[in-house]
């Protein structure tokens, strides 16, 4: 059946099969070109692949009310073929907050920010990662934070940062 993105991600994680499911978008959603989040961030709490039709065709927009995606520790996820935009009103990871093992493939992360008025850490306007992060064939552009306007990464242990065939530009770090 037709589910919201949030419902589809929850269902994928609760199917009892212990595998990584793909969440894809209906043609009617793609035709609209935008999903506006009304109930806050989308939390990936189990392994899932969110497969979009192409960054030019579908935007997930948090309307500056929350971040767009949050990936929990222990979760392995891939997000591909989307634009992630409008994340804000958070202190870390305006667009994406990753604590797991995340691959961003053919993604545009743009127009996200952290809270800029307080003196806290306020890191990773586009992406904050305290886990493994792979960015492939993607663009991180036009994001803002106090530190790490486009991307802020903290690596410990065996965590990995891999950026290939991607562009990181026009992001603003205020300090």
C-alpha atoms as an extended CHARMM CRD file, in Angstrom:
* protein
*
       175  EXT
         1         1  UNK       CA              0.0000000000        0.0000000000        0.0000000000  PROA      1               0.0000000000
         2         2  UNK       CA              0.8850000000        3.6540000000       -0.0140000000  PROA      2               0.0000000000
         3         3  UNK       CA              2.6120000000        4.7770000000        3.1720000000  PROA      3               0.0000000000
         4         4  UNK       CA              4.1840000000        8.0280000000        4.2790000000  PROA      4               0.0000000000
         5         5  UNK       CA              7.9940000000        8.0690000000        4.2250000000  PROA      5               0.0000000000
         6         6  UNK       CA              8.0270000000        7.8510000000        8.0180000000  PROA      6               0.0000000000
         7         7  UNK       CA              5.6110000000        4.8750000000        7.9850000000  PROA      7               0.0000000000
         8         8  UNK       CA              7.5960000000        3.0880000000        5.2590000000  PROA      8               0.0000000000
         9         9  UNK       CA             10.8800000000        3.4520000000        7.1580000000  PROA      9               0.0000000000
        10        10  UNK       CA              9.2590000000        2.1820000000       10.3650000000  PROA      10              0.0000000000
        11        11  UNK       CA              7.6720000000       -0.7730000000        8.5360000000  PROA      11              0.0000000000
        12        12  UNK       CA             10.9810000000       -1.6680000000        6.8720000000  PROA      12              0.0000000000
        13        13  UNK       CA             12.6560000000       -1.8720000000       10.2510000000  PROA      13              0.0000000000
        14        14  UNK       CA              9.8740000000       -3.9140000000       11.8340000000  PROA      14              0.0000000000
        15        15  UNK       CA              9.3880000000       -6.6380000000        9.2330000000  PROA      15              0.0000000000
        16        16  UNK       CA             11.1300000000       -9.2010000000       11.4860000000  PROA      16              0.0000000000
        17        17  UNK       CA             13.4840000000      -10.4060000000        8.7690000000  PROA      17              0.0000000000
        18        18  UNK       CA             16.7340000000       -8.8720000000       10.0440000000  PROA      18              0.0000000000
        19        19  UNK       CA             17.7330000000       -7.6890000000        6.5680000000  PROA      19              0.0000000000
        20        20  UNK       CA             18.1370000000       -4.2560000000        5.0310000000  PROA      20              0.0000000000
        21        21  UNK       CA             15.0010000000       -3.1940000000        3.1760000000  PROA      21              0.0000000000
        22        22  UNK       CA             14.6960000000       -0.6240000000        0.3910000000  PROA      22              0.0000000000
        23        23  UNK       CA             12.2120000000        2.2260000000        0.7540000000  PROA      23              0.0000000000
        24        24  UNK       CA             11.2610000000        3.6730000000       -2.6380000000  PROA      24              0.0000000000
        25        25  UNK       CA              8.9000000000        6.4540000000       -3.6410000000  PROA      25              0.0000000000
        26        26  UNK       CA              5.5540000000        6.1930000000       -5.4460000000  PROA      26              0.0000000000
        27        27  UNK       CA              5.2170000000        7.9630000000       -8.7870000000  PROA      27              0.0000000000
        28        28  UNK       CA              2.6070000000       10.2960000000       -7.2540000000  PROA      28              0.0000000000
        29        29  UNK       CA              5.1440000000       11.4630000000       -4.6330000000  PROA      29              0.0000000000
        30        30  UNK       CA              7.8540000000       11.9490000000       -7.2430000000  PROA      30              0.0000000000
        31        31  UNK       CA              5.4230000000       13.9900000000       -9.3560000000  PROA      31              0.0000000000
        32        32  UNK       CA              4.9580000000       16.4250000000       -6.4370000000  PROA      32              0.0000000000
        33        33  UNK       CA              8.7370000000       16.9040000000       -6.2260000000  PROA      33              0.0000000000
        34        34  UNK       CA              8.8070000000       17.6480000000       -2.4960000000  PROA      34              0.0000000000
        35        35  UNK       CA              8.0130000000       16.0180000000        0.8130000000  PROA      35              0.0000000000
        36        36  UNK       CA              7.5650000000       18.5620000000        3.6220000000  PROA      36              0.0000000000
        37        37  UNK       CA              8.1220000000       17.1070000000        7.0750000000  PROA      37              0.0000000000
        38        38  UNK       CA              5.3520000000       18.0930000000        9.4480000000  PROA      38              0.0000000000
        39        39  UNK       CA              6.2260000000       15.8530000000       12.4140000000  PROA      39              0.0000000000
        40        40  UNK       CA              9.9540000000       16.4590000000       12.8590000000  PROA      40              0.0000000000
        41        41  UNK       CA             12.9910000000       14.5120000000       11.7670000000  PROA      41              0.0000000000
        42        42  UNK       CA             12.8740000000       11.0740000000       10.2040000000  PROA      42              0.0000000000
        43        43  UNK       CA             14.7920000000        8.7140000000       12.4830000000  PROA      43              0.0000000000
        44        44  UNK       CA             16.4640000000        5.6670000000       10.9550000000  PROA      44              0.0000000000
        45        45  UNK       CA             16.4450000000        3.2370000000       13.8820000000  PROA      45              0.0000000000
        46        46  UNK       CA             17.1540000000        0.0610000000       11.8960000000  PROA      46              0.0000000000
        47        47  UNK       CA             19.1100000000       -0.7040000000        8.7440000000  PROA      47              0.0000000000
        48        48  UNK       CA             17.3930000000        0.6190000000        5.6220000000  PROA      48              0.0000000000
        49        49  UNK       CA             18.1020000000        1.9940000000        2.1470000000  PROA      49              0.0000000000
        50        50  UNK       CA             16.1200000000        5.1060000000        1.2200000000  PROA      50              0.0000000000
        51        51  UNK       CA             16.1660000000        5.1190000000       -2.5840000000  PROA      51              0.0000000000
        52        52  UNK       CA             15.0750000000        8.3180000000       -4.3010000000  PROA      52              0.0000000000
        53        53  UNK       CA             14.4600000000        8.9450000000       -8.0010000000  PROA      53              0.0000000000
        54        54  UNK       CA             17.2550000000       11.5250000000       -8.3210000000  PROA      54              0.0000000000
        55        55  UNK       CA             18.2150000000       14.6500000000       -6.4060000000  PROA      55              0.0000000000
        56        56  UNK       CA             16.7180000000       16.9060000000       -9.0980000000  PROA      56              0.0000000000
        57        57  UNK       CA             13.3710000000       15.0990000000       -8.8420000000  PROA      57              0.0000000000
        58        58  UNK       CA             12.6240000000       14.8620000000       -5.1080000000  PROA      58              0.0000000000
        59        59  UNK       CA             13.4250000000       17.0580000000       -2.0910000000  PROA      59              0.0000000000
        60        60  UNK       CA             12.8230000000       16.1630000000        1.5500000000  PROA      60              0.0000000000
        61        61  UNK       CA             12.3090000000       19.4990000000        3.3460000000  PROA      61              0.0000000000
        62        62  UNK       CA             12.2120000000       19.9430000000        7.1320000000  PROA      62              0.0000000000
        63        63  UNK       CA             10.9110000000       23.5200000000        6.8220000000  PROA      63              0.0000000000
        64        64  UNK       CA             13.5770000000       24.7150000000        9.2940000000  PROA      64              0.0000000000
        65        65  UNK       CA             11.6540000000       23.0550000000       12.1410000000  PROA      65              0.0000000000
        66        66  UNK       CA             13.9830000000       20.0650000000       12.6650000000  PROA      66              0.0000000000
        67        67  UNK       CA             16.7430000000       18.1670000000       10.9140000000  PROA      67              0.0000000000
        68        68  UNK       CA             15.7280000000       15.9440000000        7.9970000000  PROA      68              0.0000000000
        69        69  UNK       CA             17.3350000000       12.5670000000        8.8470000000  PROA      69              0.0000000000
        70        70  UNK       CA             18.7820000000       11.1360000000       12.0550000000  PROA      70              0.0000000000
        71        71  UNK       CA             20.6740000000        7.8170000000       11.8940000000  PROA      71              0.0000000000
        72        72  UNK       CA             20.9660000000        5.9590000000       15.1980000000  PROA      72              0.0000000000
        73        73  UNK       CA             24.1040000000        4.2080000000       16.4500000000  PROA      73              0.0000000000
        74        74  UNK       CA             24.3390000000        0.6300000000       15.1880000000  PROA      74              0.0000000000
        75        75  UNK       CA             22.2590000000        1.3680000000       12.0820000000  PROA      75              0.0000000000
        76        76  UNK       CA             23.6420000000        0.7870000000        8.6010000000  PROA      76              0.0000000000
        77        77  UNK       CA             21.8380000000        2.9510000000        6.0460000000  PROA      77              0.0000000000
        78        78  UNK       CA             22.1070000000        4.3050000000        2.5320000000  PROA      78              0.0000000000
        79        79  UNK       CA             20.2480000000        7.3890000000        1.3520000000  PROA      79              0.0000000000
        80        80  UNK       CA             20.3900000000        7.9900000000       -2.3850000000  PROA      80              0.0000000000
        81        81  UNK       CA             18.8240000000       10.0820000000       -5.1200000000  PROA      81              0.0000000000
        82        82  UNK       CA             17.3290000000       12.8830000000       -2.9870000000  PROA      82              0.0000000000
        83        83  UNK       CA             17.8220000000       16.5090000000       -2.0360000000  PROA      83              0.0000000000
        84        84  UNK       CA             17.9510000000       17.0910000000        1.7180000000  PROA      84              0.0000000000
        85        85  UNK       CA             16.9510000000       20.6640000000        2.5330000000  PROA      85              0.0000000000
        86        86  UNK       CA             15.3900000000       23.0030000000        5.0690000000  PROA      86              0.0000000000
        87        87  UNK       CA             16.8940000000       21.3910000000        8.1670000000  PROA      87              0.0000000000
        88        88  UNK       CA             17.3230000000       23.7190000000       11.1310000000  PROA      88              0.0000000000
        89        89  UNK       CA             16.4430000000       24.4660000000       14.7550000000  PROA      89              0.0000000000
        90        90  UNK       CA             19.0110000000       21.9020000000       15.9980000000  PROA      90              0.0000000000
        91        91  UNK       CA             22.5150000000       22.2080000000       17.4640000000  PROA      91              0.0000000000
        92        92  UNK       CA             24.1470000000       19.4880000000       15.3300000000  PROA      92              0.0000000000
        93        93  UNK       CA             23.4020000000       18.1740000000       11.8650000000  PROA      93              0.0000000000
        94        94  UNK       CA             20.8520000000       20.4970000000       10.3050000000  PROA      94              0.0000000000
        95        95  UNK       CA             20.2720000000       18.1660000000        7.3680000000  PROA      95              0.0000000000
        96        96  UNK       CA             21.6480000000       14.8470000000        8.6120000000  PROA      96              0.0000000000
        97        97  UNK       CA             22.7700000000       13.6710000000       12.0730000000  PROA      97              0.0000000000
        98        98  UNK       CA             24.6520000000       10.3770000000       11.8040000000  PROA      98              0.0000000000
        99        99  UNK       CA             25.7090000000        8.1340000000       14.6770000000  PROA      99              0.0000000000
       100       100  UNK       CA             25.6590000000        4.9280000000       12.6000000000  PROA      100             0.0000000000
       101       101  UNK       CA             27.1810000000        3.7260000000        9.3380000000  PROA      101             0.0000000000
       102       102  UNK       CA             25.7780000000        5.9650000000        6.5990000000  PROA      102             0.0000000000
       103       103  UNK       CA             26.3080000000        6.1430000000        2.8500000000  PROA      103             0.0000000000
       104       104  UNK       CA             25.0120000000        9.1960000000        0.9910000000  PROA      104             0.0000000000
       105       105  UNK       CA             24.9850000000        8.4810000000       -2.7450000000  PROA      105             0.0000000000
       106       106  UNK       CA             23.9180000000       10.9530000000       -5.4330000000  PROA      106             0.0000000000
       107       107  UNK       CA             22.5100000000       13.3230000000       -2.8110000000  PROA      107             0.0000000000
       108       108  UNK       CA             22.2850000000       17.1080000000       -2.6470000000  PROA      108             0.0000000000
       109       109  UNK       CA             22.4750000000       18.5470000000        0.8860000000  PROA      109             0.0000000000
       110       110  UNK       CA             21.5950000000       22.2490000000        0.6700000000  PROA      110             0.0000000000
       111       111  UNK       CA             19.9030000000       25.0280000000        2.6190000000  PROA      111             0.0000000000
       112       112  UNK       CA             20.3340000000       23.4710000000        6.0720000000  PROA      112             0.0000000000
       113       113  UNK       CA             21.6380000000       25.1300000000        9.2350000000  PROA      113             0.0000000000
       114       114  UNK       CA             22.0780000000       24.7360000000       12.9590000000  PROA      114             0.0000000000
       115       115  UNK       CA             20.8940000000       27.2130000000       15.5840000000  PROA      115             0.0000000000
       116       116  UNK       CA             23.1710000000       30.1860000000       15.0720000000  PROA      116             0.0000000000
       117       117  UNK       CA             22.1700000000       32.4880000000       17.9130000000  PROA      117             0.0000000000
       118       118  UNK       CA             23.4880000000       30.5540000000       20.9310000000  PROA      118             0.0000000000
       119       119  UNK       CA             27.1350000000       30.0570000000       21.8550000000  PROA      119             0.0000000000
       120       120  UNK       CA             26.9670000000       26.2460000000       22.0000000000  PROA      120             0.0000000000
       121       121  UNK       CA             28.7390000000       23.8870000000       19.6620000000  PROA      121             0.0000000000
       122       122  UNK       CA             26.3270000000       24.2620000000       16.7240000000  PROA      122             0.0000000000
       123       123  UNK       CA             28.1450000000       21.9620000000       14.2940000000  PROA      123             0.0000000000
       124       124  UNK       CA             27.4920000000       20.5140000000       10.8670000000  PROA      124             0.0000000000
       125       125  UNK       CA             24.9370000000       22.7190000000        9.1800000000  PROA      125             0.0000000000
       126       126  UNK       CA             24.5410000000       20.1800000000        6.3850000000  PROA      126             0.0000000000
       127       127  UNK       CA             25.8130000000       16.9950000000        8.0150000000  PROA      127             0.0000000000
       128       128  UNK       CA             27.1160000000       16.0580000000       11.4520000000  PROA      128             0.0000000000
       129       129  UNK       CA             28.6540000000       12.6040000000       11.7610000000  PROA      129             0.0000000000
       130       130  UNK       CA             29.9580000000       10.7960000000       14.8170000000  PROA      130             0.0000000000
       131       131  UNK       CA             29.9760000000        7.4850000000       12.9510000000  PROA      131             0.0000000000
       132       132  UNK       CA             31.1370000000        6.0720000000        9.6360000000  PROA      132             0.0000000000
       133       133  UNK       CA             30.2080000000        8.2990000000        6.7100000000  PROA      133             0.0000000000
       134       134  UNK       CA             30.5930000000        7.7050000000        2.9840000000  PROA      134             0.0000000000
       135       135  UNK       CA             29.6710000000       10.5220000000        0.5960000000  PROA      135             0.0000000000
       136       136  UNK       CA             29.6170000000        9.4710000000       -3.0550000000  PROA      136             0.0000000000
       137       137  UNK       CA             28.7320000000       11.4710000000       -6.1700000000  PROA      137             0.0000000000
       138       138  UNK       CA             27.0140000000       14.0860000000       -4.0110000000  PROA      138             0.0000000000
       139       139  UNK       CA             26.9030000000       17.8480000000       -3.4440000000  PROA      139             0.0000000000
       140       140  UNK       CA             27.0180000000       19.6070000000       -0.0670000000  PROA      140             0.0000000000
       141       141  UNK       CA             26.3390000000       23.2630000000       -0.7900000000  PROA      141             0.0000000000
       142       142  UNK       CA             24.8330000000       26.3360000000        0.8620000000  PROA      142             0.0000000000
       143       143  UNK       CA             24.6310000000       25.1300000000        4.4710000000  PROA      143             0.0000000000
       144       144  UNK       CA             25.5040000000       27.0770000000        7.6270000000  PROA      144             0.0000000000
       145       145  UNK       CA             26.6710000000       26.3900000000       11.1890000000  PROA      145             0.0000000000
       146       146  UNK       CA             28.9530000000       27.9220000000       13.7820000000  PROA      146             0.0000000000
       147       147  UNK       CA             31.5200000000       25.1760000000       13.0350000000  PROA      147             0.0000000000
       148       148  UNK       CA             31.5570000000       23.0230000000        9.9020000000  PROA      148             0.0000000000
       149       149  UNK       CA             28.9580000000       24.7610000000        7.7740000000  PROA      149             0.0000000000
       150       150  UNK       CA             28.7080000000       21.9170000000        5.2830000000  PROA      150             0.0000000000
       151       151  UNK       CA             30.1220000000       18.9950000000        7.1850000000  PROA      151             0.0000000000
       152       152  UNK       CA             31.4230000000       18.2900000000       10.6770000000  PROA      152             0.0000000000
       153       153  UNK       CA             32.8590000000       14.8470000000       11.3930000000  PROA      153             0.0000000000
       154       154  UNK       CA             34.1450000000       13.2690000000       14.5920000000  PROA      154             0.0000000000
       155       155  UNK       CA             35.9130000000        9.9230000000       14.0550000000  PROA      155             0.0000000000
       156       156  UNK       CA             36.8260000000        7.4690000000       16.7880000000  PROA      156             0.0000000000
       157       157  UNK       CA             38.0120000000        3.8630000000       16.7470000000  PROA      157             0.0000000000
       158       158  UNK       CA             37.4450000000        2.1850000000       13.3890000000  PROA      158             0.0000000000
       159       159  UNK       CA             34.9870000000        4.7690000000       12.0250000000  PROA      159             0.0000000000
       160       160  UNK       CA             35.6190000000        5.8730000000        8.4440000000  PROA      160             0.0000000000
       161       161  UNK       CA             35.1190000000        9.0640000000        6.4440000000  PROA      161             0.0000000000
       162       162  UNK       CA             35.1450000000        8.5410000000        2.6780000000  PROA      162             0.0000000000
       163       163  UNK       CA             34.2880000000       11.2950000000        0.1880000000  PROA      163             0.0000000000
       164       164  UNK       CA             34.4810000000       10.4390000000       -3.5280000000  PROA      164             0.0000000000
       165       165  UNK       CA             33.3760000000       12.2500000000       -6.6910000000  PROA      165             0.0000000000
       166       166  UNK       CA             31.6010000000       14.8970000000       -4.6180000000  PROA      166             0.0000000000
       167       167  UNK       CA             31.4960000000       18.6850000000       -4.3150000000  PROA      167             0.0000000000
       168       168  UNK       CA             31.5660000000       20.5720000000       -1.0100000000  PROA      168             0.0000000000
       169       169  UNK       CA             31.2110000000       24.3130000000       -1.6150000000  PROA      169             0.0000000000
       170       170  UNK       CA             29.5520000000       27.5730000000       -0.5690000000  PROA      170             0.0000000000
       171       171  UNK       CA             28.9950000000       26.4780000000        3.0310000000  PROA      171             0.0000000000
       172       172  UNK       CA             29.4780000000       28.9270000000        5.9050000000  PROA      172             0.0000000000
       173       173  UNK       CA             31.1270000000       28.2790000000        9.2610000000  PROA      173             0.0000000000
       174       174  UNK       CA             30.7590000000       31.3680000000       11.4420000000  PROA      174             0.0000000000
       175       175  UNK       CA             33.8300000000       30.6230000000       13.6140000000  PROA      175             0.0000000000
